[in-house]
Amino acid sequence: MRFFNRFGAWLVLALILLLAAYFRWTGLAWDNGYLFHPDERQIALIISKLQPPDTLAAFFSPDSSLNPKFFAYGSLPIYLLRALIPFAPPTQIVGPWADDQLARGILFGRWLSGLFDLGTIGLTFLLGRRAYSARVGLFAAACVAFTALHIQLAHFYAVDTLLTFFVMATLYAAFRLAETENARDARNWRALCGILFGLALAVKITALPLLAPIFYACYRAARAPAWHFSRARLGEIWRGVRRPFLQSVGIALLVFLITQPYAALDWYAFGRDVLRETLVARGWLDYPYTRQFAGTLPIVYQVTQVSIWGMSLPLGLYAWGGAALFVGQWRRTRAWRDTLLLSFALAYFFAIAFQYAKYLRYLLPLLPVLYIIAACAWARVLSERRALAYALGAVVLGSAFLYAGAFTQIYAREHPWLIASRWLYENVPPGKTLLVEEWDDALPVQLEVGGTKRFGSDYTQVALALYDEDSAAKGATLADALARADFVVLASSRAYGSIGRNRARYPMSKRYYEKLFDGQLGFEPVMTARRDLNLFGVTVCDDPLAGLPFDGARVRALLPNECTWNWGYADESFSVYDHPQPIIFQKMRALSAAEIEKQLQPPR
């Protein structure tokens, strides 16, 4: 019994990590090496060009062969994978590439992504245990382990899992700094805070909200005067905190420049990319890939989507409800532990909550902290009702575990784009004209069919610029392309989902999709494929056509009747990379360009 009391929490943590590793490392080759995730493709392309410079002077040049010349993300994930690729195990998965180097590198990167996420689970336990109790830490760690969004992003080598790991590591160091009473320990933790914060910034600049908990940790470690909103008191607090805080920030800046040197050496490109990404996220710069968020409500959209799809609804209700309880508890107690965690949670949440771009991955660094504060809040509320607390925990973790198991199954089956590509090669003779869409992957992809390599160039592929502003010229071009086409290939819901929800901006394009799906343009859907969440025969489906002004009955009729539970619309970024739904339309009735153009005009 004494052994269990001493080591029991660590044994449970080990079990959680084993289950989490299974979920994260199952089906890493989910796209057979084709790199269907655009961020992974970009990282692979950059890595393939990086080479050690010939001279030291060349290293310090903006034209250096080590300069990624891409700063939408930080350079640390790029350099890390480039340094570790020689240690990547060989693989037979080559996708469409001439050799397996790109696929091998990204496959290894996905393994690293999962490893960093396992590290996040461990840090969640350590922080929860240090701040509150082992039970809080274990429960929060299990929530992270069984969160579908964490599992999904661990299957991509982008930056989200790395960012979350360094955010949690920085928070843990800040907590240790805040609680220490020894001057030497304070210096060590302050330095570690700066190092980890610098690494987080070198992954993605959106780690800046960590300044809030670092400042608070320095404030508490410096034993500065009690907080009070008066000019004199705030000045006194700043004078007490200024030196240790600026030391931490200075260390972070140094680490940032060491791990991302071209932020300074190529400062113009760095500033340009960061500014562009900021403007795009805020909706002040218009790009097609963010138009899916037109008309979505801040906070409501993110919380709803991540609760349903990224967590599982019971876990989502538990987490957000617990966070609300925690804020109420903090207002009464103002405990320093609560303050430190809330300083990051609120700073980060409100930094992203009102952005125009509402990708679910933006929430990832928040979720581990959200689970810790929720577990603490519910533990306080149910401290006298142990049976109810255990029942609630069993329901929340049990449903999250089952949902995680169902979600992981999408990586155990062939990607829908490969299924659709094979269907095209087997059913459409070479030379036919296929309409594909700009800003989406063009199908078919290169594939070996019947022992023969087939290529998209076997067909005449015409890319439709459907994100262009509606105009008479666009209508004429679209009508002409449809008149000449044999097939229309929609790789995913990217275009029709965002255009269909931007009815005021795209009235003509909306009519095009409406009439295409209804068969009025002479095309009928002949093939579609899905890869849905499934466990024990129960299938959970999202509906990319939900809420759109056209009927998808013809498309749905092509699917096997296996959807047990339709949960409606899922955020495009949640589905489009690893389980999109391609749709292929075949021309069954020839219409002239003039007839099609007339149908695209507004009704009189």
mmCIF file of N, CA and C in Angstrom, residues 372-421:
data_model
loop_
_atom_site.group_PDB
_atom_site.id
_atom_site.type_symbol
_atom_site.label_atom_id
_atom_site.label_comp_id
_atom_site.label_asym_id
_atom_site.label_seq_id
_atom_site.Cartn_x
_atom_site.Cartn_y
_atom_site.Cartn_z
ATOM 1 N N ILE A 372 -6.296 21.638 -16.537
ATOM 2 C CA ILE A 372 -5.815 21.729 -15.157
ATOM 3 C C ILE A 372 -6.767 22.570 -14.313
ATOM 4 N N ILE A 373 -7.129 23.746 -14.817
ATOM 5 C CA ILE A 373 -7.978 24.621 -14.002
ATOM 6 C C ILE A 373 -9.392 24.045 -13.878
ATOM 7 N N ALA A 374 -9.865 23.346 -14.928
ATOM 8 C CA ALA A 374 -11.187 22.719 -14.842
ATOM 9 C C ALA A 374 -11.182 21.583 -13.820
ATOM 10 N N ALA A 375 -10.141 20.747 -13.850
ATOM 11 C CA ALA A 375 -10.051 19.641 -12.891
ATOM 12 C C ALA A 375 -9.978 20.172 -11.467
ATOM 13 N N CYS A 376 -9.237 21.256 -11.276
ATOM 14 C CA CYS A 376 -9.141 21.855 -9.946
ATOM 15 C C CYS A 376 -10.496 22.412 -9.506
ATOM 16 N N ALA A 377 -11.171 23.121 -10.401
ATOM 17 C CA ALA A 377 -12.454 23.731 -10.047
ATOM 18 C C ALA A 377 -13.494 22.681 -9.684
ATOM 19 N N TRP A 378 -13.612 21.627 -10.491
ATOM 20 C CA TRP A 378 -14.590 20.585 -10.189
ATOM 21 C C TRP A 378 -14.216 19.827 -8.914
ATOM 22 N N ALA A 379 -12.934 19.635 -8.669
ATOM 23 C CA ALA A 379 -12.507 18.960 -7.434
ATOM 24 C C ALA A 379 -12.920 19.773 -6.215
ATOM 25 N N ARG A 380 -12.822 21.087 -6.305
ATOM 26 C CA ARG A 380 -13.233 21.945 -5.191
ATOM 27 C C ARG A 380 -14.743 21.866 -4.978
ATOM 28 N N VAL A 381 -15.493 21.927 -6.072
ATOM 29 C CA VAL A 381 -16.948 21.926 -5.971
ATOM 30 C C VAL A 381 -17.461 20.590 -5.433
ATOM 31 N N LEU A 382 -16.820 19.494 -5.851
ATOM 32 C CA LEU A 382 -17.316 18.165 -5.498
ATOM 33 C C LEU A 382 -16.486 17.506 -4.399
ATOM 34 N N SER A 383 -15.777 18.317 -3.609
ATOM 35 C CA SER A 383 -14.892 17.751 -2.589
ATOM 36 C C SER A 383 -15.647 16.950 -1.537
ATOM 37 N N GLU A 384 -16.899 17.305 -1.302
ATOM 38 C CA GLU A 384 -17.707 16.584 -0.307
ATOM 39 C C GLU A 384 -18.602 15.532 -0.944
ATOM 40 N N ARG A 385 -18.522 15.393 -2.237
ATOM 41 C CA ARG A 385 -19.375 14.424 -2.942
ATOM 42 C C ARG A 385 -18.484 13.528 -3.793
ATOM 43 N N ARG A 386 -17.755 12.668 -3.149
ATOM 44 C CA ARG A 386 -16.752 11.858 -3.829
ATOM 45 C C ARG A 386 -17.363 10.949 -4.878
ATOM 46 N N ALA A 387 -18.519 10.349 -4.568
ATOM 47 C CA ALA A 387 -19.146 9.435 -5.523
ATOM 48 C C ALA A 387 -19.530 10.172 -6.804
ATOM 49 N N LEU A 388 -20.084 11.373 -6.643
ATOM 50 C CA LEU A 388 -20.459 12.165 -7.814
ATOM 51 C C LEU A 388 -19.232 12.589 -8.608
ATOM 52 N N ALA A 389 -18.165 12.928 -7.894
ATOM 53 C CA ALA A 389 -16.918 13.325 -8.560
ATOM 54 C C ALA A 389 -16.361 12.174 -9.395
ATOM 55 N N TYR A 390 -16.359 10.955 -8.820
ATOM 56 C CA TYR A 390 -15.854 9.796 -9.561
ATOM 57 C C TYR A 390 -16.750 9.473 -10.759
ATOM 58 N N ALA A 391 -18.066 9.617 -10.579
ATOM 59 C CA ALA A 391 -18.988 9.335 -11.676
ATOM 60 C C ALA A 391 -18.778 10.339 -12.814
ATOM 61 N N LEU A 392 -18.632 11.621 -12.452
ATOM 62 C CA LEU A 392 -18.393 12.644 -13.475
ATOM 63 C C LEU A 392 -17.085 12.385 -14.204
ATOM 64 N N GLY A 393 -16.043 12.056 -13.444
ATOM 65 C CA GLY A 393 -14.753 11.770 -14.071
ATOM 66 C C GLY A 393 -14.815 10.576 -14.997
ATOM 67 N N ALA A 394 -15.555 9.540 -14.594
ATOM 68 C CA ALA A 394 -15.672 8.341 -15.428
ATOM 69 C C ALA A 394 -16.400 8.647 -16.729
ATOM 70 N N VAL A 395 -17.464 9.447 -16.646
ATOM 71 C CA VAL A 395 -18.217 9.795 -17.857
ATOM 72 C C VAL A 395 -17.357 10.634 -18.796
ATOM 73 N N VAL A 396 -16.685 11.630 -18.236
ATOM 74 C CA VAL A 396 -15.876 12.536 -19.060
ATOM 75 C C VAL A 396 -14.717 11.790 -19.724
ATOM 76 N N LEU A 397 -13.936 11.072 -18.931
ATOM 77 C CA LEU A 397 -12.781 10.370 -19.496
ATOM 78 C C LEU A 397 -13.204 9.181 -20.344
ATOM 79 N N GLY A 398 -14.275 8.490 -19.945
ATOM 80 C CA GLY A 398 -14.740 7.351 -20.735
ATOM 81 C C GLY A 398 -15.201 7.768 -22.115
ATOM 82 N N SER A 399 -15.984 8.833 -22.196
ATOM 83 C CA SER A 399 -16.458 9.303 -23.502
ATOM 84 C C SER A 399 -15.307 9.835 -24.341
ATOM 85 N N ALA A 400 -14.362 10.542 -23.693
ATOM 86 C CA ALA A 400 -13.200 11.056 -24.435
ATOM 87 C C ALA A 400 -12.337 9.915 -24.960
ATOM 88 N N PHE A 401 -12.176 8.866 -24.155
ATOM 89 C CA PHE A 401 -11.382 7.716 -24.584
ATOM 90 C C PHE A 401 -12.030 7.017 -25.780
ATOM 91 N N LEU A 402 -13.335 6.813 -25.733
ATOM 92 C CA LEU A 402 -14.035 6.170 -26.850
ATOM 93 C C LEU A 402 -13.977 7.036 -28.102
ATOM 94 N N TYR A 403 -14.144 8.334 -27.920
ATOM 95 C CA TYR A 403 -14.074 9.242 -29.066
ATOM 96 C C TYR A 403 -12.668 9.247 -29.670
ATOM 97 N N ALA A 404 -11.644 9.218 -28.802
ATOM 98 C CA ALA A 404 -10.266 9.156 -29.301
ATOM 99 C C ALA A 404 -10.033 7.871 -30.094
ATOM 100 N N GLY A 405 -10.586 6.752 -29.593
ATOM 101 C CA GLY A 405 -10.459 5.494 -30.327
ATOM 102 C C GLY A 405 -11.147 5.544 -31.674
ATOM 103 N N ALA A 406 -12.334 6.146 -31.709
ATOM 104 C CA ALA A 406 -13.047 6.271 -32.983
ATOM 105 C C ALA A 406 -12.298 7.177 -33.940
ATOM 106 N N PHE A 407 -11.755 8.273 -33.415
ATOM 107 C CA PHE A 407 -11.036 9.211 -34.278
ATOM 108 C C PHE A 407 -9.781 8.578 -34.862
ATOM 109 N N THR A 408 -9.080 7.808 -34.068
ATOM 110 C CA THR A 408 -7.825 7.198 -34.531
ATOM 111 C C THR A 408 -8.061 6.250 -35.700
ATOM 112 N N GLN A 409 -9.270 5.733 -35.837
ATOM 113 C CA GLN A 409 -9.552 4.793 -36.916
ATOM 114 C C GLN A 409 -9.465 5.428 -38.305
ATOM 115 N N ILE A 410 -9.569 6.753 -38.380
ATOM 116 C CA ILE A 410 -9.448 7.373 -39.709
ATOM 117 C C ILE A 410 -8.046 7.182 -40.273
ATOM 118 N N TYR A 411 -7.070 6.939 -39.395
ATOM 119 C CA TYR A 411 -5.694 6.750 -39.867
ATOM 120 C C TYR A 411 -5.386 5.294 -40.208
ATOM 121 N N ALA A 412 -6.372 4.430 -40.023
ATOM 122 C CA ALA A 412 -6.176 3.013 -40.311
ATOM 123 C C ALA A 412 -6.697 2.634 -41.694
ATOM 124 N N ARG A 413 -7.234 3.603 -42.436
ATOM 125 C CA ARG A 413 -7.798 3.315 -43.751
ATOM 126 C C ARG A 413 -7.206 4.246 -44.801
ATOM 127 N N GLU A 414 -7.383 3.877 -46.041
ATOM 128 C CA GLU A 414 -6.791 4.637 -47.145
ATOM 129 C C GLU A 414 -7.400 6.031 -47.230
ATOM 130 N N HIS A 415 -6.555 6.991 -47.562
ATOM 131 C CA HIS A 415 -6.993 8.382 -47.667
ATOM 132 C C HIS A 415 -7.998 8.524 -48.817
ATOM 133 N N PRO A 416 -9.074 9.294 -48.608
ATOM 134 C CA PRO A 416 -10.096 9.430 -49.668
ATOM 135 C C PRO A 416 -9.564 9.953 -50.993
ATOM 136 N N TRP A 417 -8.517 10.786 -50.971
ATOM 137 C CA TRP A 417 -7.978 11.288 -52.235
ATOM 138 C C TRP A 417 -7.307 10.185 -53.047
ATOM 139 N N LEU A 418 -6.733 9.214 -52.379
ATOM 140 C CA LEU A 418 -6.150 8.072 -53.093
ATOM 141 C C LEU A 418 -7.256 7.187 -53.664
ATOM 142 N N ILE A 419 -8.336 7.027 -52.914
ATOM 143 C CA ILE A 419 -9.477 6.250 -53.417
ATOM 144 C C ILE A 419 -10.067 6.917 -54.649
ATOM 145 N N ALA A 420 -10.250 8.245 -54.558
ATOM 146 C CA ALA A 420 -10.820 8.982 -55.690
ATOM 147 C C ALA A 420 -9.878 8.949 -56.899
ATOM 148 N N SER A 421 -8.582 9.058 -56.661
ATOM 149 C CA SER A 421 -7.608 9.020 -57.767
ATOM 150 C C SER A 421 -7.637 7.672 -58.470
#
